[in-house]
Coordinates of C-alpha atoms in Angstrom, one line a residue:
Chain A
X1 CA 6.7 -4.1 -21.6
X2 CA 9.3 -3.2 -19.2
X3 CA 9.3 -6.4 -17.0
X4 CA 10.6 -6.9 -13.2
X5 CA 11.6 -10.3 -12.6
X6 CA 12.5 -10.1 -9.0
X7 CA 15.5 -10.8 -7.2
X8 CA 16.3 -14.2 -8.2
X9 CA 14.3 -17.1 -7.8
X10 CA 11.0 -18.2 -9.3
X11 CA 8.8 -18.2 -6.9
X12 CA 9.4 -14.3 -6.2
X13 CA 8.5 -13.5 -10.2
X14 CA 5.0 -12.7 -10.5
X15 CA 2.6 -14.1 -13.0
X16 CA 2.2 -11.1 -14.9
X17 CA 6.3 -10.9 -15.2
X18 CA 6.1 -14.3 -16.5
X19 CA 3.4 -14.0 -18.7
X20 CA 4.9 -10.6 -20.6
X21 CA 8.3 -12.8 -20.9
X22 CA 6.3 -15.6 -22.5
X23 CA 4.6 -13.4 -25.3
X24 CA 7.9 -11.7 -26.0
X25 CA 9.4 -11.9 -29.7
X26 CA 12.5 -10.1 -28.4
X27 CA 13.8 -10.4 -24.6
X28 CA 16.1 -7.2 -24.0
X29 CA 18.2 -6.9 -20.8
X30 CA 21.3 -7.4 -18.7
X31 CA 23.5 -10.7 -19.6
X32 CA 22.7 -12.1 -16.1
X33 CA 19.0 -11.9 -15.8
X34 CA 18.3 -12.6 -19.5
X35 CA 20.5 -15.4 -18.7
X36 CA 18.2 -16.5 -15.8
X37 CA 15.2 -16.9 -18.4
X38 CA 13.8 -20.5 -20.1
X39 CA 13.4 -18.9 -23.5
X40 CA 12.3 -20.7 -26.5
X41 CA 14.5 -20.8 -29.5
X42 CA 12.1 -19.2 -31.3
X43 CA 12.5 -15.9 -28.9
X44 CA 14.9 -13.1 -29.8
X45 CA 17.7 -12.3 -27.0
X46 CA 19.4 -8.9 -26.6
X47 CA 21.7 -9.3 -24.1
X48 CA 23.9 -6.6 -23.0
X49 CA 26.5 -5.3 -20.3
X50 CA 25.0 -3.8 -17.3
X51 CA 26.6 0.1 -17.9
X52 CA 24.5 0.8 -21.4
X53 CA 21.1 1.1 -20.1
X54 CA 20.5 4.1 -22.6
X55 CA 21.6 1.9 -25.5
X56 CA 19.8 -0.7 -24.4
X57 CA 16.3 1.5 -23.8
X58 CA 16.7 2.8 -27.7
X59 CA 17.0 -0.6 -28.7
X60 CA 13.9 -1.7 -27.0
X61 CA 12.3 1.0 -28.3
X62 CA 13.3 0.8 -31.7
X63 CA 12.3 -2.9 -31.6
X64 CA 9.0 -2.5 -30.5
X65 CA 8.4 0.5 -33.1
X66 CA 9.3 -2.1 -35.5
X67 CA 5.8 -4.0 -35.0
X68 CA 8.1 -6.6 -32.0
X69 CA 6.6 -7.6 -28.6
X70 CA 9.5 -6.6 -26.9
X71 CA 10.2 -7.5 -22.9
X72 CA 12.7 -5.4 -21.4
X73 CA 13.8 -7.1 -17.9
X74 CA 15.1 -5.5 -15.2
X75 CA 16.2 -7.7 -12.3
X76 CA 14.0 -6.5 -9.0
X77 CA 11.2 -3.9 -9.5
X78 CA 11.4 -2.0 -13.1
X79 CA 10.9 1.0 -11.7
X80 CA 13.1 1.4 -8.9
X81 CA 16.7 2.2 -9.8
X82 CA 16.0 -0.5 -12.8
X83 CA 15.1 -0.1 -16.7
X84 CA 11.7 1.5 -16.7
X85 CA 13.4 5.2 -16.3
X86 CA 16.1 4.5 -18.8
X87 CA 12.7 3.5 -20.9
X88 CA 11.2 7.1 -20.3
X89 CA 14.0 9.1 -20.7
X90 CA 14.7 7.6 -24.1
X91 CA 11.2 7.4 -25.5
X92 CA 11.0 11.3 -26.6
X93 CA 14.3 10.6 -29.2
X94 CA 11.7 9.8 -31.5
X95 CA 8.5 11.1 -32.1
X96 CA 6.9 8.0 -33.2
X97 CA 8.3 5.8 -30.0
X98 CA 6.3 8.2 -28.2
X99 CA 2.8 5.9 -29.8
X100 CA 4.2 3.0 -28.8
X101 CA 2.0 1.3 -25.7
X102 CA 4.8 1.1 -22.9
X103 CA 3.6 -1.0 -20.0
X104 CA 5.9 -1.6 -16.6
X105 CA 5.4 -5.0 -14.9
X106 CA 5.9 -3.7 -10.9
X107 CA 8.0 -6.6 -8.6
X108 CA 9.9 -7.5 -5.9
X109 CA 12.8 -5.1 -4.9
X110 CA 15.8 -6.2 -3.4
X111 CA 14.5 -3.7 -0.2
X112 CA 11.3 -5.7 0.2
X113 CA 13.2 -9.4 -0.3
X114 CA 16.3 -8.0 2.6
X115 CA 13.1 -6.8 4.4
X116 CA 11.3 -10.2 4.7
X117 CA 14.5 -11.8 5.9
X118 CA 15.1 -9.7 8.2
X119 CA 11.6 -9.5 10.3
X120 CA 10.0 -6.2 9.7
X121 CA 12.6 -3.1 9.4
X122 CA 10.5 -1.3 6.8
X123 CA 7.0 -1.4 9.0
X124 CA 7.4 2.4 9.8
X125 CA 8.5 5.2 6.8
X126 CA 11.1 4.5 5.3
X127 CA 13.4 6.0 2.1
X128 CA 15.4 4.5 -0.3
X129 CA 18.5 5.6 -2.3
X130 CA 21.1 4.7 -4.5
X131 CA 25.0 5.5 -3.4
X132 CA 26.3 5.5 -6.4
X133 CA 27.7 8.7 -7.4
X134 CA 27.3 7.7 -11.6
X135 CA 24.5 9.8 -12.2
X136 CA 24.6 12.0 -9.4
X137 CA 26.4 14.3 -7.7
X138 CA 28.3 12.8 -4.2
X139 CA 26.8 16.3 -2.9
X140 CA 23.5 15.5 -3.3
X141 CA 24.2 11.7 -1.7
X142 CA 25.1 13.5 1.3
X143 CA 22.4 16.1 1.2
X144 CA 20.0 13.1 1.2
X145 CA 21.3 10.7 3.7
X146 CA 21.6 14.3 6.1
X147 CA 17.9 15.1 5.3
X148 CA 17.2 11.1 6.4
X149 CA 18.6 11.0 9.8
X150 CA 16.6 14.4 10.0
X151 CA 13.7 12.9 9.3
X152 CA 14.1 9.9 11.3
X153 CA 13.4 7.8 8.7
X154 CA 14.7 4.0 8.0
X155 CA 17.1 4.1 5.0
X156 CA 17.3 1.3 2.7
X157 CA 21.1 1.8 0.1
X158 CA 20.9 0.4 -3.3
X159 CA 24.4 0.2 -4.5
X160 CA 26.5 0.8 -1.6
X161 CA 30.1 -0.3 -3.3
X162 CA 31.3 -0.8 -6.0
X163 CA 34.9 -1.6 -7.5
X164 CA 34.9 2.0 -9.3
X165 CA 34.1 3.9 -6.0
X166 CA 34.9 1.5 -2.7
X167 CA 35.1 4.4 -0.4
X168 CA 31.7 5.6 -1.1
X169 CA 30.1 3.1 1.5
X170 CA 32.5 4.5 4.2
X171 CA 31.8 8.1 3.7
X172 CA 28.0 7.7 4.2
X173 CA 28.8 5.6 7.5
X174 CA 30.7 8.6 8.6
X175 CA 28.3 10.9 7.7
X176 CA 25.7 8.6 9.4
X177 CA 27.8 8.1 13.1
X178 CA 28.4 11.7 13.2
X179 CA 24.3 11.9 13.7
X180 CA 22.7 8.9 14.4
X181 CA 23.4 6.6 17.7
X182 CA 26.1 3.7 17.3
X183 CA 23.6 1.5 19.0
X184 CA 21.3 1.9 15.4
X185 CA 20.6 -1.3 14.1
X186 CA 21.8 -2.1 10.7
X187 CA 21.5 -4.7 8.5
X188 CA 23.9 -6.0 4.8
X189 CA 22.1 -8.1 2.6
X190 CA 23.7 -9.7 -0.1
X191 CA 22.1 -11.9 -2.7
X192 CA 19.0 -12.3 -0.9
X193 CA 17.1 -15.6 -2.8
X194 CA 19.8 -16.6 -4.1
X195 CA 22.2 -19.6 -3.3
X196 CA 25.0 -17.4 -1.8
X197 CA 22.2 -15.3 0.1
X198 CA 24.3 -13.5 3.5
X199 CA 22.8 -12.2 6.5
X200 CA 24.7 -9.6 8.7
X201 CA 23.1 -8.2 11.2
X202 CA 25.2 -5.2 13.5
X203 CA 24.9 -1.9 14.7
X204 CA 26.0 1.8 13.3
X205 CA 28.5 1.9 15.4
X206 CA 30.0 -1.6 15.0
X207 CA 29.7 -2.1 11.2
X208 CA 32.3 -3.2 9.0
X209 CA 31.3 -1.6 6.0
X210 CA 33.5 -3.8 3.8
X211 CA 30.7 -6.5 3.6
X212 CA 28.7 -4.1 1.4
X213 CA 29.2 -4.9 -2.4
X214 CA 27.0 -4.1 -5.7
X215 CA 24.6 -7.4 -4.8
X216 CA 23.9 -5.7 -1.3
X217 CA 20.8 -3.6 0.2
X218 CA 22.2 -2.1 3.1
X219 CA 19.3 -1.1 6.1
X220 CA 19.8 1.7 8.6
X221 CA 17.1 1.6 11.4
X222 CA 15.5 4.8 12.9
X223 CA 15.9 5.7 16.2
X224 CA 12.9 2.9 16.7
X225 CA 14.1 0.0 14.8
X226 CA 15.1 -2.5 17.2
X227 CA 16.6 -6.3 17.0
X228 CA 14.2 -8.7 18.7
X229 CA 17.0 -11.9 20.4
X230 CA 15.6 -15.4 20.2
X231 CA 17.7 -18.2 21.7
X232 CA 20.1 -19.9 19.3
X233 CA 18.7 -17.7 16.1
X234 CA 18.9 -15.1 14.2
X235 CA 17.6 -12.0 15.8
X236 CA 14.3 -9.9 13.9
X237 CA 14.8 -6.9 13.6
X238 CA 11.8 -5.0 13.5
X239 CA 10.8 -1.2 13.1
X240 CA 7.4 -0.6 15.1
X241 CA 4.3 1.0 13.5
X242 CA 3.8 3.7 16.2
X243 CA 6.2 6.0 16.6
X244 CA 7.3 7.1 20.3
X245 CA 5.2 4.2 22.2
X246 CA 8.4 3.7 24.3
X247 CA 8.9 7.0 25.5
Chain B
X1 CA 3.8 -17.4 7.2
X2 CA 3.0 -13.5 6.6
X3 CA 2.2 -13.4 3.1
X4 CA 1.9 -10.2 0.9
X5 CA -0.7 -10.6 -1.7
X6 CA 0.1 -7.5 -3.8
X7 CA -2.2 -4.9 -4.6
X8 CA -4.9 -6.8 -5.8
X9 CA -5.1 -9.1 -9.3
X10 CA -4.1 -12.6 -8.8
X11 CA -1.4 -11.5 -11.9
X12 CA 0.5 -9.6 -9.1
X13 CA 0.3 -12.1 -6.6
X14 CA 3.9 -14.2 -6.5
X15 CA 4.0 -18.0 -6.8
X16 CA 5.3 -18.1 -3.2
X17 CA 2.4 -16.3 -1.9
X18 CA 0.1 -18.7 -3.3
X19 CA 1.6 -21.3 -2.5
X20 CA 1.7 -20.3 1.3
X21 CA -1.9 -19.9 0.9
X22 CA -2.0 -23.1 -0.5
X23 CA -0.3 -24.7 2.2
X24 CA -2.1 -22.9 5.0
X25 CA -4.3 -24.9 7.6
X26 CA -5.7 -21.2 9.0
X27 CA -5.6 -17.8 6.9
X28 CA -5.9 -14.9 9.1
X29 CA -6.5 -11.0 7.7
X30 CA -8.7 -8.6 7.0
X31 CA -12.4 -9.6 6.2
X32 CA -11.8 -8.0 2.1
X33 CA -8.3 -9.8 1.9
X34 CA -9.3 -12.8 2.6
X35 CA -12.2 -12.6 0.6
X36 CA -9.7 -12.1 -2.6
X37 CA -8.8 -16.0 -1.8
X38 CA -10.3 -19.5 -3.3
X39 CA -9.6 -21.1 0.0
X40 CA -10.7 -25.0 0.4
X41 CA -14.1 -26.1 3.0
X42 CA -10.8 -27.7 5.0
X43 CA -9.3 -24.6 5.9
X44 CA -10.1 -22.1 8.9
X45 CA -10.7 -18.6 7.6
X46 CA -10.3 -16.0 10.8
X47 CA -11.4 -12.7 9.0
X48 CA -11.4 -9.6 11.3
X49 CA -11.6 -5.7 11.1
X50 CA -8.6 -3.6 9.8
X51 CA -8.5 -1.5 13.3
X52 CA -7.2 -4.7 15.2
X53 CA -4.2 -5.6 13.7
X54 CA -2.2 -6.5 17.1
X55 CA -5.8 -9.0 18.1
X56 CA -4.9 -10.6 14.5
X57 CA -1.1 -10.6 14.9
X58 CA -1.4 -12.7 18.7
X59 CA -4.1 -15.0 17.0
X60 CA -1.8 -15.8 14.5
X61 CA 1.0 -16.6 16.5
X62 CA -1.3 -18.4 19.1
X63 CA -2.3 -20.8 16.5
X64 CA 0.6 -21.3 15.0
X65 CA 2.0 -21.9 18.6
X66 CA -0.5 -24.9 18.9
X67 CA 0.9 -26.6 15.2
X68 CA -1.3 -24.9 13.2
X69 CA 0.0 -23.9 9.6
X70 CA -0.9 -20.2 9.7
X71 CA -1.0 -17.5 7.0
X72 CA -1.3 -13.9 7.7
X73 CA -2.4 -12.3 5.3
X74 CA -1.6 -8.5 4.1
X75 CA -2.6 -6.8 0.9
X76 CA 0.6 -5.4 -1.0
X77 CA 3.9 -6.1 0.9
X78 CA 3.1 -7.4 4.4
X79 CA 6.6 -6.1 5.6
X80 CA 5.6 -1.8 4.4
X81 CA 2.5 -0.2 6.4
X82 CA 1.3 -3.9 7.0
X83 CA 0.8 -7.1 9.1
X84 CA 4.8 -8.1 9.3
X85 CA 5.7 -5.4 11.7
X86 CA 2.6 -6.0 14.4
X87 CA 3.2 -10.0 14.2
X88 CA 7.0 -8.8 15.3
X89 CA 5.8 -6.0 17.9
X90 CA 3.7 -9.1 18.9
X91 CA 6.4 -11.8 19.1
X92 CA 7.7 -11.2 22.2
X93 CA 4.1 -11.3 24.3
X94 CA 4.9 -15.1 24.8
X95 CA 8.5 -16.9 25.3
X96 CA 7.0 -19.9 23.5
X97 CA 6.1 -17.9 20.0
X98 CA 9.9 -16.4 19.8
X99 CA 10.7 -19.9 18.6
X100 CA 8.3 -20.3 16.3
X101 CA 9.5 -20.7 12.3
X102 CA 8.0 -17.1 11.2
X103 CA 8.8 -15.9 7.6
X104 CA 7.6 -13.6 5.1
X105 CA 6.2 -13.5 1.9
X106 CA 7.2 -10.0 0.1
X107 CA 4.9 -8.3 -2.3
X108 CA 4.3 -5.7 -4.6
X109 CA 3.1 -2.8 -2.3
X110 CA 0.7 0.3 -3.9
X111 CA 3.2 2.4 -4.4
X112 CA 4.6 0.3 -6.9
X113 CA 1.8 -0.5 -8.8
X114 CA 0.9 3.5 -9.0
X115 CA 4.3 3.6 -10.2
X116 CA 3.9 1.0 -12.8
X117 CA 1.0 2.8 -13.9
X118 CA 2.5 6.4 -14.5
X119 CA 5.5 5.7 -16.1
X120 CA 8.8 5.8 -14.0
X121 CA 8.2 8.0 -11.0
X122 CA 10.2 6.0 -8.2
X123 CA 13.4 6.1 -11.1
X124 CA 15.3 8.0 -8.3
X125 CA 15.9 8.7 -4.4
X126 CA 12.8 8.3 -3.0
X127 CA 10.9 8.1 0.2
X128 CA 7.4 6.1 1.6
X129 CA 5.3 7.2 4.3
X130 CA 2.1 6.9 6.1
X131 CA 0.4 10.0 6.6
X132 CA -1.8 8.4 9.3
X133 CA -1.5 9.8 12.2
X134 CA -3.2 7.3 14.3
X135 CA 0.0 5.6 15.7
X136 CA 2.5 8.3 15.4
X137 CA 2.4 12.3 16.6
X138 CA 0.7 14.7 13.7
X139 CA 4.9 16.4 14.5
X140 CA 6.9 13.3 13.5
X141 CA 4.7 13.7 10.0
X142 CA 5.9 17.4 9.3
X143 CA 9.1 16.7 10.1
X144 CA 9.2 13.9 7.7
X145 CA 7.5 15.5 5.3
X146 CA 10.1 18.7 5.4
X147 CA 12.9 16.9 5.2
X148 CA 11.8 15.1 2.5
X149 CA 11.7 18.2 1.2
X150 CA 15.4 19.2 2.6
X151 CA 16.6 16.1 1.1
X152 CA 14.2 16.4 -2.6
X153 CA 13.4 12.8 -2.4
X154 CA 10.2 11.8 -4.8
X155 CA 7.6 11.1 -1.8
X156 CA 5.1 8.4 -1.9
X157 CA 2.2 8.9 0.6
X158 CA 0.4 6.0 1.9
X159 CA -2.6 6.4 4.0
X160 CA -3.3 10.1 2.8
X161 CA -6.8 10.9 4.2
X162 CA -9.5 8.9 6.2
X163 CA -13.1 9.6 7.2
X164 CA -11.3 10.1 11.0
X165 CA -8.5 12.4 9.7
X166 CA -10.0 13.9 6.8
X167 CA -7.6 17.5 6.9
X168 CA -4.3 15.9 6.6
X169 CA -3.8 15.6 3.3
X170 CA -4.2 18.8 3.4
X171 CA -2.1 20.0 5.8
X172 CA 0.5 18.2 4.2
X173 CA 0.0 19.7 1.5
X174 CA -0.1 23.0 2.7
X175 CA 3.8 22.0 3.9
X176 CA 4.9 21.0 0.3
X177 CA 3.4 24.2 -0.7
X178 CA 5.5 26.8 1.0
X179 CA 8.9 24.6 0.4
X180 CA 8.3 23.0 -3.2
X181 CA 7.8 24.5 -6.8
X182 CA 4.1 24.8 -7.5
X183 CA 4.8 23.2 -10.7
X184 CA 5.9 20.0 -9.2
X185 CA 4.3 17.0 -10.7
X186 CA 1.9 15.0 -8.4
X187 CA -0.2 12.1 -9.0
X188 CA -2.9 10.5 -6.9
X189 CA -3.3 6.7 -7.9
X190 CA -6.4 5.4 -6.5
X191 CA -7.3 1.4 -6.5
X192 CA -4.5 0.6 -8.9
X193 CA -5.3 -2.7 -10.4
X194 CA -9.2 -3.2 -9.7
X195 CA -11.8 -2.4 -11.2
X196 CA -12.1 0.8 -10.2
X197 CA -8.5 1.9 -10.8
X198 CA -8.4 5.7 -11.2
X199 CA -5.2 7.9 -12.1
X200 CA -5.2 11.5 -11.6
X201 CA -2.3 13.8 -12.7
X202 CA -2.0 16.9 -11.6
X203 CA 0.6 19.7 -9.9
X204 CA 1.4 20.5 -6.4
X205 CA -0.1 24.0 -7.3
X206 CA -3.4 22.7 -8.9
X207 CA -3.9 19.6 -6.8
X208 CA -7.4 19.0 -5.5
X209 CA -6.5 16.8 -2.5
X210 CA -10.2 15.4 -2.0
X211 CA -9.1 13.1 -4.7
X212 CA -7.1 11.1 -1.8
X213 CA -8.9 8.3 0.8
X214 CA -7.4 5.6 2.0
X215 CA -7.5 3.7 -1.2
X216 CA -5.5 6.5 -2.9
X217 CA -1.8 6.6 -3.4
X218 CA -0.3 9.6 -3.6
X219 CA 3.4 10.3 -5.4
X220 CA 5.0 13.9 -5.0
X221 CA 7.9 14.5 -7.1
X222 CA 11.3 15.9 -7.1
X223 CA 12.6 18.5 -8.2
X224 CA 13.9 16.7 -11.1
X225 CA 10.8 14.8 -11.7
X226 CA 8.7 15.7 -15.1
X227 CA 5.6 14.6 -17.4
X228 CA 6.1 13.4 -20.8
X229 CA 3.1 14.7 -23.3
X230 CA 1.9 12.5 -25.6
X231 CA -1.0 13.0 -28.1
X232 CA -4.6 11.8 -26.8
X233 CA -2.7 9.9 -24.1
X234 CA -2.1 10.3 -20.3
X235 CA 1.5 12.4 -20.2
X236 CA 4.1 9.6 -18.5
X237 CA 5.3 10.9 -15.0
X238 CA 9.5 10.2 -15.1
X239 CA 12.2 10.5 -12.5
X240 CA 15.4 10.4 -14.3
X241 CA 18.1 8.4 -13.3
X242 CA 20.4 11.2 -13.4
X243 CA 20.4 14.4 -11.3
X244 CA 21.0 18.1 -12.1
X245 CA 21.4 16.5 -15.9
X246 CA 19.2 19.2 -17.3
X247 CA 21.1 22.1 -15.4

């Protein structure tokens, strides 16, 4: 079972997630959420470094083709930018991994946790991508992000910066300002649930794209998504379900 | 407290939601929502329609206003196509409810149970939207929908078809058709979770889109997105990590 755990804390983890991890022989995943796990001695940890996900998928596999009730965790939802689609692509290597009864426990993303923070900013459509350039081309990044202020939707970055590629976060926002008004509202979440959990709220044109790191979901509002003030708080910021009622 | 109670089995449903319900004086929702819950003879159930989402959102915030413990609650994620946006589009009706202590619960949503379901659809770039046209012009729609296209994000549709709007699934899908390769893989993921759970996996070319009401889920995939075959067994649906790897 390919298991999402969430973005950090316990009470985020659903019952099925915690239930798969429980009737594991073998937990496989990342050093840090493995790490995040009350395993019993008798339970076998895989731990591994965060760039191997292939290695980690065939391992899994292999595993659970060897008669193992395997658990491979993903931090977050499985099957968004996570472990379930390392799973896939690896499970036609072998023919008889391609028996084996794969399940994927959905849960929490780190979109839907910045999301309930923040007020509402994903009520209206929305997309989602990844900025890192790893597996992709940086032509089809911008392709996408273009095609998203076209569509007006609300864009929600996975992996905005990393150490490997720092510039990668400023060359969407440029891309961005050249289409979409400064006065956009946009949103960096870092380590949302978790103790060093950050909030910054600012605008398109205004944001200092250095507070985006690998922990953060980054949300760019439509031309609707709005910041609601309250006195001596945080403002919401919220994304309306009709489109247009303003105009 | 707007809580998201995930698609449907209580194994889905986070230990934060329940909880909140747990702690709630007054649960407000939809009548079939908040029939899901083993609520207590000592708390106040408000069940209402699904057309009057902005009546429940004000009720909520009225009785919170006067100290009761409120839960809204949403199937799925409360904070995509659900409750958190009205109770925000409804926050500002009153100065006194702005400084009430509003949070949200987050949730798995449909699309990520289909997902769960299929195999690893959502591995990649990726965009949601409502196809309801009830709160937004049938033109915003196509436009999203085309440069989804433009862009070759996976698209999840919520909402596809209702009894009111029964042609717009297929008008959407005529769209997809004159931009997108008929052998694109789609899949229509109806009642994931429940008892009447029903997958249907198909081709943009061959797809019968009376499959889709309002219980139905429907994921369109990229360019890059493929079925696995397996022997006697539903093929997997996979969006690799990587893009263009196959070129």
């Amino acid at each position: 079972m390919i298991v999402g755990l969430g973005p950090g804390p316990a009470e985020w983890t659903t019952p099925e997630a915690s239930a798969a991890i429980d009737a594991a022989s073998d937990v496989v995943g990342y050093g840090p959420y493995v790490e995040r796990l009350a395993l019993r001695t008798d339970q076998r940890v895989h731990a591994s470094d965060n760039r191997v996900e292939m290695d980690r998928a065939r391992l899994a596999l292999k595993l659970a083709a060897e008669g193992r009730e395997v658990a491979v965790v993903s931090g977050g939802d499985p099957g968004v930018f996570a472990m379930a689609a390392a799973v896939f692509e690896a499970v036609e290597d072998n023919p008889q991994w391609l028996k084996l009864d794969i399940a994927v426990a959905p849960g929490v993303t780190a979109m839907q946790a910045a999301a309930a923070r923040l007020g509402a900013p994903l009520g209206h459509d929305f997309c989602a991508m990844s900025l890192s350039d790893n597996l992709k081309p940086w032509a089809i990044v911008e392709r996408r992000l273009r095609a998203a202020c076209d569509g007006d939707f609300v864009i929600a970055l996975y992996n905005p910066a990393s150490k490997a590629r720092p510039t990668r976060i400023t060359q969407a926002f440029d891309l961005l300002r050249a289409v979409k008004a400064p006065a956009t509202p946009v949103a960096f979440a870092r380590a949302v649930g978790r103790a060093d959990e950050t909030l910054t709220l600012t605008t398109l044109g205004e944001a200092d794209t250095s507070f985006a790191d690998m922990a953060t979901l980054v949300i760019i509002g439509s031309s609707e998504t709005r910041f609601i003030s309250r006195d001596d708080e945080r403002p919401w910021m919220l994304t309306p379900r009709a489109y247009g009622a303003r105009r």
